[in-house]
Coordinates of N, CA and C and ligand atoms in Angstrom, one line a residue:
M1 N 23.6 7.2 -1.9 CA 23.0 6.3 -2.8 C 21.5 6.8 -3.1
I2 N 21.2 6.6 -4.4 CA 19.8 7.0 -4.8 C 19.1 5.7 -5.2
V3 N 17.9 5.5 -4.7 CA 17.0 4.4 -5.1 C 15.9 5.0 -5.9
A4 N 15.8 4.9 -7.2 CA 14.7 5.5 -8.0 C 13.6 4.5 -8.2
I5 N 12.4 4.9 -7.8 CA 11.3 4.0 -8.1 C 10.2 4.8 -8.9
D6 N 10.1 4.4 -10.2 CA 9.2 5.0 -11.1 C 8.1 4.0 -11.5
G7 N 7.0 4.5 -12.0 CA 5.9 3.6 -12.5 C 4.6 4.3 -12.5
P8 N 3.6 3.6 -13.1 CA 2.3 4.3 -13.3 C 1.5 4.5 -12.0
A9 N 0.4 5.3 -12.1 CA -0.4 5.5 -10.9 C -0.9 4.3 -10.3
G10 N -0.9 4.2 -9.0 CA -1.5 3.0 -8.3 C -0.7 1.8 -8.3
A11 N 0.6 1.8 -8.7 CA 1.4 0.6 -8.6 C 1.9 0.4 -7.2
G12 N 1.7 1.3 -6.3 CA 2.1 1.1 -4.9 C 3.4 1.8 -4.6
K13 N 3.8 2.7 -5.5 CA 5.1 3.3 -5.4 C 5.4 4.0 -4.0
S14 N 4.4 4.8 -3.6 CA 4.7 5.6 -2.4 C 4.8 4.7 -1.2
T15 N 3.9 3.7 -1.1 CA 3.9 2.7 0.0 C 5.2 2.0 0.0
V16 N 5.6 1.5 -1.1 CA 6.8 0.7 -1.2 C 8.0 1.6 -1.0
A17 N 8.1 2.8 -1.6 CA 9.2 3.6 -1.4 C 9.4 4.0 0.0
R18 N 8.3 4.4 0.7 CA 8.4 4.7 2.1 C 9.0 3.6 3.0
A19 N 8.5 2.4 2.7 CA 8.9 1.2 3.5 C 10.4 0.9 3.1
V20 N 10.8 1.0 1.9 CA 12.2 0.7 1.5 C 13.1 1.7 2.2
A21 N 12.7 3.0 2.3 CA 13.5 4.0 2.9 C 13.6 3.7 4.4
Q22 N 12.5 3.3 5.0 CA 12.6 2.9 6.4 C 13.5 1.7 6.7
A23 N 13.4 0.7 5.8 CA 14.2 -0.5 5.9 C 15.7 -0.2 5.8
L24 N 16.0 0.8 5.0 CA 17.4 1.1 4.8 C 17.9 2.3 5.7
G25 N 16.9 2.9 6.4 CA 17.2 4.0 7.3 C 17.7 5.2 6.5
I26 N 17.1 5.5 5.4 CA 17.4 6.7 4.6 C 16.2 7.5 4.3
G27 N 16.3 8.7 3.7 CA 15.2 9.6 3.5 C 14.3 9.1 2.3
Y28 N 13.1 9.7 2.3 CA 12.1 9.4 1.2 C 11.6 10.7 0.6
L29 N 11.7 10.8 -0.7 CA 11.2 11.9 -1.4 C 10.1 11.5 -2.3
D30 N 8.9 12.1 -2.1 CA 7.7 11.8 -2.9 C 7.5 12.9 -3.9
T31 N 8.0 12.7 -5.1 CA 7.9 13.8 -6.1 C 6.5 14.0 -6.6
G32 N 5.6 13.0 -6.6 CA 4.2 13.2 -7.0 C 3.6 14.2 -6.0
A33 N 3.9 14.2 -4.8 CA 3.4 15.1 -3.8 C 3.7 16.6 -4.2
M34 N 4.9 16.7 -4.8 CA 5.3 18.1 -5.2 C 4.4 18.6 -6.3
Y35 N 4.2 17.7 -7.3 CA 3.3 18.1 -8.4 C 1.9 18.4 -7.9
R36 N 1.5 17.5 -7.0 CA 0.1 17.7 -6.5 C 0.0 19.0 -5.7
A37 N 1.0 19.3 -4.9 CA 0.9 20.5 -4.1 C 0.9 21.8 -5.0
L38 N 1.6 21.8 -6.1 CA 1.6 22.9 -7.0 C 0.2 23.0 -7.6
T39 N -0.4 21.8 -8.0 CA -1.8 21.8 -8.6 C -2.8 22.4 -7.6
L40 N -2.6 22.0 -6.3 CA -3.6 22.6 -5.3 C -3.5 24.1 -5.2
V41 N -2.2 24.6 -5.2 CA -2.0 26.0 -5.1 C -2.6 26.7 -6.3
A42 N -2.5 26.1 -7.5 CA -3.0 26.7 -8.7 C -4.5 26.8 -8.6
L43 N -5.2 25.7 -8.2 CA -6.6 25.7 -8.1 C -7.1 26.7 -7.1
R44 N -6.3 26.8 -6.0 CA -6.8 27.8 -4.9 C -6.6 29.2 -5.3
T45 N -5.5 29.5 -6.1 CA -5.2 30.9 -6.5 C -5.8 31.3 -7.8
G46 N -6.3 30.3 -8.6 CA -6.9 30.6 -9.9 C -5.9 30.7 -11.0
V47 N -4.7 30.3 -10.8 CA -3.8 30.2 -11.9 C -4.2 29.1 -12.9
P48 N -4.3 29.4 -14.2 CA -4.8 28.3 -15.1 C -3.9 27.2 -15.2
T49 N -4.5 25.9 -15.1 CA -3.6 24.7 -15.2 C -3.0 24.5 -16.6
G50 N -3.4 25.4 -17.5 CA -2.8 25.3 -18.8 C -1.7 26.2 -19.1
D51 N -1.4 27.1 -18.1 CA -0.3 28.1 -18.3 C 1.0 27.7 -17.6
G52 N 1.8 27.1 -18.4 CA 3.1 26.5 -17.8 C 4.0 27.6 -17.2
P53 N 4.3 28.7 -17.9 CA 5.2 29.7 -17.2 C 4.6 30.3 -15.9
A54 N 3.3 30.5 -15.9 CA 2.7 31.0 -14.7 C 2.7 30.0 -13.6
L55 N 2.6 28.7 -13.9 CA 2.7 27.7 -12.9 C 4.1 27.5 -12.3
A56 N 5.1 27.7 -13.2 CA 6.5 27.6 -12.8 C 6.8 28.7 -11.8
E57 N 6.2 29.9 -12.1 CA 6.4 31.1 -11.2 C 5.7 30.8 -9.9
L58 N 4.5 30.2 -10.0 CA 3.8 29.9 -8.7 C 4.6 28.9 -7.9
A59 N 5.3 27.9 -8.5 CA 6.1 26.9 -7.8 C 7.2 27.6 -7.1
R60 N 7.8 28.6 -7.7 CA 8.9 29.4 -7.1 C 8.4 30.2 -5.9
E61 N 7.2 30.7 -6.0 CA 6.7 31.5 -4.9 C 6.1 30.6 -3.7
H62 N 5.8 29.4 -4.0 CA 5.2 28.5 -3.0 C 6.0 27.2 -2.9
P63 N 7.3 27.3 -2.3 CA 8.0 26.1 -2.2 C 7.4 25.0 -1.3
V64 N 7.4 23.8 -1.7 CA 6.8 22.7 -1.0 C 7.8 22.1 0.0
H65 N 7.4 21.9 1.3 CA 8.2 21.3 2.3 C 7.6 19.9 2.5
L66 N 8.5 18.9 2.4 CA 8.0 17.5 2.7 C 8.7 17.1 4.0
E67 N 7.9 16.7 5.0 CA 8.4 16.3 6.3 C 8.1 14.9 6.6
N68 N 9.2 14.1 6.7 CA 9.0 12.6 7.0 C 8.8 12.5 8.5
G69 N 7.6 11.8 8.8 CA 7.3 11.6 10.2 C 6.8 10.2 10.4
P70 N 6.4 9.8 11.6 CA 6.0 8.4 11.8 C 4.6 8.1 11.1
A71 N 3.8 9.2 10.9 CA 2.5 8.9 10.2 C 2.6 9.1 8.7
G72 N 3.9 9.1 8.2 CA 4.0 9.3 6.7 C 4.6 10.7 6.5
V73 N 4.5 11.1 5.2 CA 5.1 12.4 4.8 C 4.0 13.5 4.9
R74 N 4.4 14.6 5.6 CA 3.5 15.7 5.7 C 3.9 16.7 4.6
V75 N 2.9 17.3 4.0 CA 3.2 18.2 2.9 C 2.8 19.6 3.3
I76 N 3.7 20.5 3.4 CA 3.5 21.9 3.9 C 3.8 22.9 2.8
I77 N 2.9 23.9 2.7 CA 3.2 25.0 1.8 C 2.9 26.3 2.6
R78 N 4.0 27.1 2.7 CA 3.9 28.3 3.4 C 3.2 28.1 4.8
G79 N 3.6 27.1 5.5 CA 3.1 26.8 6.9 C 1.8 26.1 6.9
D80 N 1.2 25.9 5.7 CA -0.2 25.3 5.7 C 0.0 23.8 5.4
D81 N -0.6 23.0 6.3 CA -0.5 21.5 6.1 C -1.5 21.1 5.0
V82 N -1.1 20.7 3.9 CA -2.0 20.3 2.8 C -1.9 18.8 2.5
T83 N -1.4 18.0 3.4 CA -1.2 16.6 3.2 C -2.5 15.9 2.7
T84 N -3.6 16.2 3.3 CA -4.9 15.5 2.9 C -5.4 16.2 1.6
A85 N -5.4 17.5 1.5 CA -6.0 18.2 0.4 C -5.4 17.8 -0.9
I86 N -4.1 17.5 -1.0 CA -3.5 17.2 -2.3 C -3.9 15.8 -2.8
R87 N -4.6 15.0 -2.0 CA -5.1 13.7 -2.4 C -6.5 13.7 -2.9
E88 N -7.1 14.9 -2.8 CA -8.6 15.0 -3.2 C -8.8 15.0 -4.7
A89 N -10.0 14.6 -5.1 CA -10.3 14.4 -6.5 C -10.0 15.5 -7.4
D90 N -10.2 16.8 -6.9 CA -10.0 17.9 -7.8 C -8.5 18.0 -8.2
V91 N -7.7 17.8 -7.2 CA -6.2 17.8 -7.5 C -5.8 16.6 -8.4
T92 N -6.3 15.4 -8.1 CA -6.0 14.2 -8.9 C -6.4 14.4 -10.3
G93 N -7.6 15.1 -10.5 CA -8.1 15.3 -11.8 C -7.3 16.3 -12.7
A94 N -6.6 17.2 -12.0 CA -5.9 18.3 -12.7 C -4.4 18.1 -12.8
V95 N -3.8 17.2 -12.0 CA -2.4 17.2 -11.8 C -1.6 16.7 -13.1
S96 N -2.2 15.8 -13.9 CA -1.5 15.4 -15.1 C -1.2 16.6 -16.0
E97 N -2.2 17.5 -16.1 CA -2.0 18.6 -17.0 C -0.9 19.5 -16.5
V98 N -0.9 19.7 -15.2 CA 0.1 20.6 -14.5 C 1.5 20.0 -14.8
A99 N 1.6 18.7 -14.5 CA 2.9 18.0 -14.6 C 3.4 17.9 -16.0
A100 N 2.6 18.1 -17.0 CA 3.0 18.0 -18.4 C 3.8 19.2 -18.9
H101 N 3.7 20.3 -18.2 CA 4.4 21.5 -18.7 C 5.9 21.5 -18.5
P102 N 6.7 21.6 -19.6 CA 8.2 21.6 -19.5 C 8.7 22.6 -18.4
D103 N 8.1 23.8 -18.4 CA 8.5 24.9 -17.4 C 8.3 24.4 -16.0
V104 N 7.2 23.7 -15.7 CA 7.0 23.2 -14.4 C 8.0 22.1 -14.1
R105 N 8.2 21.2 -15.0 CA 9.1 20.0 -14.8 C 10.5 20.5 -14.5
H106 N 10.9 21.5 -15.3 CA 12.2 22.1 -15.1 C 12.5 22.6 -13.7
E107 N 11.5 23.3 -13.2 CA 11.5 23.8 -11.8 C 11.5 22.7 -10.8
M108 N 10.7 21.7 -10.9 CA 10.5 20.6 -10.0 C 11.8 19.7 -10.0
V109 N 12.3 19.5 -11.2 CA 13.5 18.6 -11.3 C 14.7 19.3 -10.6
A110 N 14.8 20.6 -10.8 CA 15.9 21.3 -10.1 C 15.8 21.2 -8.6
R111 N 14.6 21.3 -8.1 CA 14.4 21.2 -6.7 C 14.7 19.8 -6.1
Q112 N 14.2 18.8 -6.9 CA 14.5 17.4 -6.5 C 16.0 17.1 -6.4
R113 N 16.7 17.6 -7.4 CA 18.1 17.4 -7.4 C 18.8 18.1 -6.3
Q114 N 18.3 19.3 -6.0 CA 18.9 20.0 -4.8 C 18.7 19.3 -3.5
V115 N 17.5 18.7 -3.3 CA 17.2 18.0 -2.1 C 18.1 16.8 -2.0
M116 N 18.2 16.0 -3.1 CA 18.9 14.7 -3.0 C 20.4 14.8 -3.3
E117 N 20.9 16.0 -3.4 CA 22.4 16.2 -3.6 C 23.1 15.6 -2.4
R118 N 22.6 15.8 -1.3 CA 23.3 15.3 -0.1 C 22.5 14.1 0.5
G119 N 23.3 13.1 1.0 CA 22.7 12.0 1.7 C 22.1 10.9 0.7
D120 N 21.5 9.9 1.3 CA 21.0 8.8 0.6 C 19.4 8.9 0.6
W121 N 18.9 8.6 -0.6 CA 17.4 8.8 -0.7 C 16.8 7.6 -1.5
V122 N 15.5 7.4 -1.1 CA 14.6 6.6 -2.0 C 13.6 7.7 -2.5
C123 N 13.5 7.7 -3.8 CA 12.7 8.7 -4.5 C 11.7 8.1 -5.4
D124 N 10.4 8.4 -5.4 CA 9.5 7.8 -6.3 C 8.8 8.9 -7.2
G125 N 8.5 8.5 -8.4 CA 7.9 9.4 -9.4 C 7.7 8.7 -10.7
R126 N 7.9 9.5 -11.8 CA 7.7 9.0 -13.1 C 8.9 9.1 -14.0
D127 N 9.8 10.0 -13.6 CA 11.0 10.3 -14.4 C 12.3 10.3 -13.6
I128 N 12.3 9.7 -12.4 CA 13.5 9.8 -11.5 C 14.7 9.1 -12.1
G129 N 14.5 7.8 -12.6 CA 15.6 7.1 -13.2 C 15.9 7.5 -14.6
S130 N 15.0 8.1 -15.3 CA 15.2 8.5 -16.7 C 15.8 9.9 -16.8
V131 N 15.3 10.9 -16.0 CA 15.7 12.3 -16.1 C 16.3 12.9 -14.9
V132 N 15.7 12.7 -13.7 CA 16.1 13.4 -12.5 C 17.5 12.9 -12.1
F133 N 17.6 11.6 -11.9 CA 18.8 10.9 -11.5 C 19.1 9.7 -12.4
P134 N 19.5 9.9 -13.7 CA 19.8 8.7 -14.5 C 21.0 7.9 -13.9
G135 N 21.8 8.5 -13.1 CA 22.9 7.7 -12.5 C 22.5 7.1 -11.2
A136 N 21.2 7.0 -10.8 CA 20.8 6.4 -9.6 C 21.4 4.9 -9.5
E137 N 21.8 4.6 -8.3 CA 22.5 3.2 -8.2 C 21.5 2.1 -8.3
V138 N 20.2 2.4 -7.9 CA 19.2 1.3 -8.0 C 18.0 2.0 -8.8
K139 N 17.5 1.4 -9.8 CA 16.4 1.9 -10.6 C 15.4 0.8 -10.7
V140 N 14.1 1.1 -10.3 CA 13.1 0.1 -10.3 C 11.9 0.8 -11.1
F141 N 11.3 0.0 -12.0 CA 10.0 0.4 -12.6 C 8.9 -0.5 -12.0
L142 N 8.2 0.1 -11.1 CA 7.2 -0.7 -10.4 C 5.8 -0.6 -11.1
T143 N 5.2 -1.7 -11.4 CA 4.0 -1.7 -12.1 C 3.0 -2.8 -11.6
A144 N 1.8 -2.8 -12.1 CA 0.8 -3.8 -11.8 C -0.3 -3.7 -12.9
S145 N -1.1 -4.7 -13.0 CA -2.2 -4.6 -14.0 C -3.1 -3.4 -13.7
V146 N -3.8 -2.9 -14.8 CA -4.8 -1.8 -14.6 C -5.8 -2.2 -13.5
D147 N -6.3 -3.4 -13.7 CA -7.4 -3.9 -12.7 C -6.9 -3.9 -11.3
E148 N -5.7 -4.4 -11.1 CA -5.2 -4.5 -9.7 C -4.9 -3.0 -9.2
R149 N -4.4 -2.2 -10.0 CA -4.2 -0.8 -9.5 C -5.5 -0.1 -9.2
A150 N -6.5 -0.3 -10.0 CA -7.8 0.3 -9.8 C -8.4 -0.2 -8.5
R151 N -8.2 -1.6 -8.2 CA -8.8 -2.2 -7.0 C -8.1 -1.6 -5.8
R152 N -6.8 -1.4 -5.9 CA -6.0 -0.9 -4.7 C -6.5 0.6 -4.4
R153 N -6.6 1.4 -5.5 CA -7.0 2.8 -5.3 C -8.4 2.8 -4.7
H154 N -9.3 1.9 -5.1 CA -10.6 1.8 -4.6 C -10.6 1.5 -3.1
A155 N -9.8 0.5 -2.8 CA -9.8 0.1 -1.4 C -9.3 1.2 -0.5
E156 N -8.3 2.0 -1.0 CA -7.7 3.1 -0.3 C -8.8 4.2 0.0
L157 N -9.6 4.5 -1.0 CA -10.6 5.5 -0.9 C -11.7 5.1 0.0
V158 N -12.1 3.8 -0.1 CA -13.2 3.3 0.7 C -12.7 3.3 2.2
A159 N -11.4 3.0 2.4 CA -10.9 3.0 3.8 C -10.9 4.4 4.4
R160 N -10.9 5.4 3.5 CA -11.0 6.8 3.9 C -12.4 7.3 4.0
G161 N -13.3 6.4 3.8 CA -14.8 6.7 4.0 C -15.4 7.4 2.7
E162 N -14.7 7.3 1.6 CA -15.3 7.9 0.4 C -16.1 6.9 -0.4
V163 N -17.2 7.4 -1.0 CA -18.0 6.5 -1.8 C -17.6 6.6 -3.3
V164 N -17.0 5.6 -3.8 CA -16.5 5.7 -5.2 C -16.8 4.4 -6.0
D165 N -16.9 4.6 -7.3 CA -17.3 3.6 -8.2 C -16.0 3.0 -8.8
L166 N -15.8 1.7 -8.7 CA -14.6 1.0 -9.1 C -14.4 1.3 -10.6
R167 N -15.5 1.3 -11.4 CA -15.3 1.5 -12.8 C -14.8 2.9 -13.1
A168 N -15.3 3.9 -12.4 CA -14.8 5.2 -12.6 C -13.3 5.4 -12.2
I169 N -12.9 4.6 -11.2 CA -11.5 4.7 -10.8 C -10.6 4.0 -11.9
R170 N -11.1 2.9 -12.4 CA -10.4 2.2 -13.5 C -10.2 3.1 -14.7
D171 N -11.3 3.9 -15.0 CA -11.2 4.8 -16.1 C -10.2 5.9 -15.8
D172 N -10.1 6.4 -14.6 CA -9.2 7.4 -14.2 C -7.8 6.9 -14.2
V173 N -7.5 5.7 -13.8 CA -6.2 5.1 -13.8 C -5.7 5.0 -15.3
E174 N -6.6 4.6 -16.2 CA -6.3 4.5 -17.6 C -6.0 5.8 -18.2
R175 N -6.8 6.8 -17.8 CA -6.7 8.2 -18.4 C -5.3 8.7 -17.9
R176 N -5.0 8.5 -16.7 CA -3.7 9.1 -16.2 C -2.5 8.3 -16.8
D177 N -2.6 7.0 -17.0 CA -1.6 6.2 -17.6 C -1.3 6.9 -19.0
H178 N -2.4 7.1 -19.7 CA -2.2 7.6 -21.1 C -1.6 9.0 -21.0
A179 N -2.1 9.9 -20.1 CA -1.6 11.3 -20.0 C -0.1 11.2 -19.7
D180 N 0.3 10.4 -18.7 CA 1.7 10.4 -18.2 C 2.6 9.8 -19.2
S181 N 2.1 8.8 -20.0 CA 3.0 8.1 -21.0 C 3.1 8.8 -22.3
S182 N 2.1 9.6 -22.6 CA 2.1 10.2 -24.0 C 2.5 11.7 -24.0
R183 N 2.8 12.3 -22.8 CA 3.2 13.7 -22.9 C 4.6 13.8 -23.5
A184 N 4.8 15.0 -24.0 CA 6.1 15.3 -24.7 C 7.2 15.4 -23.7
A185 N 7.0 16.1 -22.6 CA 8.0 16.3 -21.6 C 8.2 15.2 -20.7
S186 N 9.3 14.5 -20.7 CA 9.6 13.4 -19.7 C 8.4 12.4 -19.6
P187 N 8.0 11.8 -20.6 CA 7.0 10.8 -20.5 C 7.4 9.6 -19.6
L188 N 6.4 8.9 -19.0 CA 6.7 7.8 -18.2 C 7.3 6.7 -19.1
V189 N 8.5 6.3 -18.8 CA 9.2 5.2 -19.6 C 10.0 4.3 -18.6
V190 N 10.3 3.1 -19.1 CA 11.2 2.3 -18.2 C 12.6 2.8 -18.5
A191 N 13.2 3.4 -17.5 CA 14.6 4.0 -17.6 C 15.6 2.9 -18.0
D192 N 16.6 3.4 -18.7 CA 17.8 2.5 -19.1 C 18.3 1.9 -17.8
G193 N 18.4 0.6 -17.8 CA 19.0 -0.1 -16.6 C 18.1 -0.3 -15.5
A194 N 16.8 0.0 -15.7 CA 15.8 -0.2 -14.6 C 15.3 -1.7 -14.6
T195 N 15.1 -2.2 -13.4 CA 14.5 -3.5 -13.2 C 13.0 -3.3 -13.1
V196 N 12.2 -4.0 -14.0 CA 10.8 -4.0 -13.9 C 10.3 -4.9 -12.9
V197 N 9.5 -4.4 -11.9 CA 8.9 -5.2 -10.8 C 7.4 -5.2 -10.9
D198 N 6.8 -6.3 -11.3 CA 5.3 -6.3 -11.5 C 4.7 -6.8 -10.1
T199 N 3.9 -5.9 -9.5 CA 3.5 -6.3 -8.2 C 2.1 -6.9 -8.2
T200 N 1.6 -7.3 -9.4 CA 0.2 -7.9 -9.4 C 0.3 -9.2 -8.6
G201 N -0.6 -9.2 -7.6 CA -0.7 -10.5 -6.8 C 0.4 -10.7 -5.8
I202 N 1.3 -9.7 -5.7 CA 2.5 -9.9 -4.8 C 2.3 -8.9 -3.6
G203 N 2.5 -9.4 -2.4 CA 2.4 -8.6 -1.2 C 3.4 -7.5 -1.1
I204 N 3.1 -6.4 -0.5 CA 4.0 -5.3 -0.3 C 5.3 -5.7 0.3
D205 N 5.2 -6.6 1.4 CA 6.5 -6.9 2.1 C 7.5 -7.6 1.2
A206 N 7.0 -8.4 0.3 CA 7.9 -9.1 -0.6 C 8.6 -8.1 -1.6
V207 N 7.8 -7.2 -2.0 CA 8.3 -6.2 -3.0 C 9.4 -5.3 -2.3
V208 N 9.1 -4.9 -1.0 CA 10.0 -4.1 -0.3 C 11.3 -4.8 0.0
A209 N 11.2 -6.1 0.4 CA 12.4 -6.9 0.7 C 13.2 -7.0 -0.6
R210 N 12.6 -7.2 -1.7 CA 13.4 -7.3 -3.0 C 14.2 -6.1 -3.3
I211 N 13.5 -4.9 -3.2 CA 14.1 -3.6 -3.6 C 15.2 -3.3 -2.5
A212 N 14.9 -3.5 -1.2 CA 15.9 -3.2 -0.2 C 17.1 -4.1 -0.4
G213 N 16.9 -5.3 -0.8 CA 18.0 -6.3 -1.1 C 18.8 -5.8 -2.3
M214 N 18.2 -5.2 -3.3 CA 19.0 -4.7 -4.5 C 19.9 -3.6 -4.0
A215 N 19.3 -2.7 -3.1 CA 20.1 -1.6 -2.6 C 21.2 -2.1 -1.7
R216 N 21.0 -3.1 -0.9 CA 22.1 -3.6 0.0 C 23.2 -4.2 -0.8
E217 N 22.8 -4.8 -2.0 CA 23.8 -5.4 -2.8 C 24.8 -4.4 -3.4
V218 N 24.2 -3.2 -3.7 CA 25.0 -2.1 -4.3 C 26.0 -1.6 -3.3
T219 N 25.5 -1.5 -2.0 CA 26.4 -0.9 -1.0 C 27.3 -1.9 -0.4
A220 N 27.1 -3.2 -0.6 CA 27.9 -4.2 0.0 C 29.4 -4.2 -0.4
Ligands
LIG301 O1 2.3 9.5 -8.0 P1 1.2 10.5 -7.9 O2 -0.2 10.0 -8.3 O3 1.1 11.3 -6.6 O4 1.6 11.6 -9.0 C1 0.7 12.7 -9.3 C2 0.9 13.2 -10.7 O5 2.2 13.8 -10.9 C3 0.8 12.1 -11.8 O6 -0.1 12.6 -12.8 C4 2.1 12.1 -12.5 C5 2.9 13.3 -12.0 N1 4.3 13.1 -11.7 C6 5.2 13.3 -12.7 O7 4.9 13.7 -13.8 N2 6.5 13.2 -12.4 C7 6.9 12.7 -11.2 N3 8.2 12.6 -10.9 C8 5.9 12.5 -10.2 C9 4.6 12.6 -10.5

């Protein structure tokens, strides 16, 4: 079974997807982490974030390993743990451009399908229900208002000890929404057959219970 959770930045996808996977006792694949990891490698090696073919080649040379553990997903590239580095501002600022290249998406989608070929998975991203696995048994489009998503991101960064301006975060959320929704290759859309779940003002537990319930209905 595949549970596809798509939606805009800051909707709570990774928190919800990880908890749903745990509730169902199945694997969790964070596809955003794959695009972020490639962006980090590009920044570190100096491959231009505008060069799609070179980035796709870089992705082939630096396969990303995602390890599910008790503390969350660890992201490893060539033995190097980059879990924290891929969440930093330089990567967040450049990842939309990297993810917009068709060559890059082609490479990533192939890898995601390869991982999820076997077993049951909860997978979050932007194009899982529309492109990667249109046949997913459960498809959710998780969203929340821009203000709510900015507030959540702000709280997350403050909890990590970062000093950040809420307005700047709101601008960044809007900028990424626009970039992810307006790109030519696999833009963020509500997939055919997806259930839209608006999490504005709703606790994580209720959202997780609802999606896990949808999955249990499918397998019942
Ligand atoms: O969910 P996130 O913020 O970690 O995603 C990082 C970026 O990767 C974001 O700009 C959208 C992009 N992305 C994508 O294009 N397709 C996916 N399946 C997952 C993420």
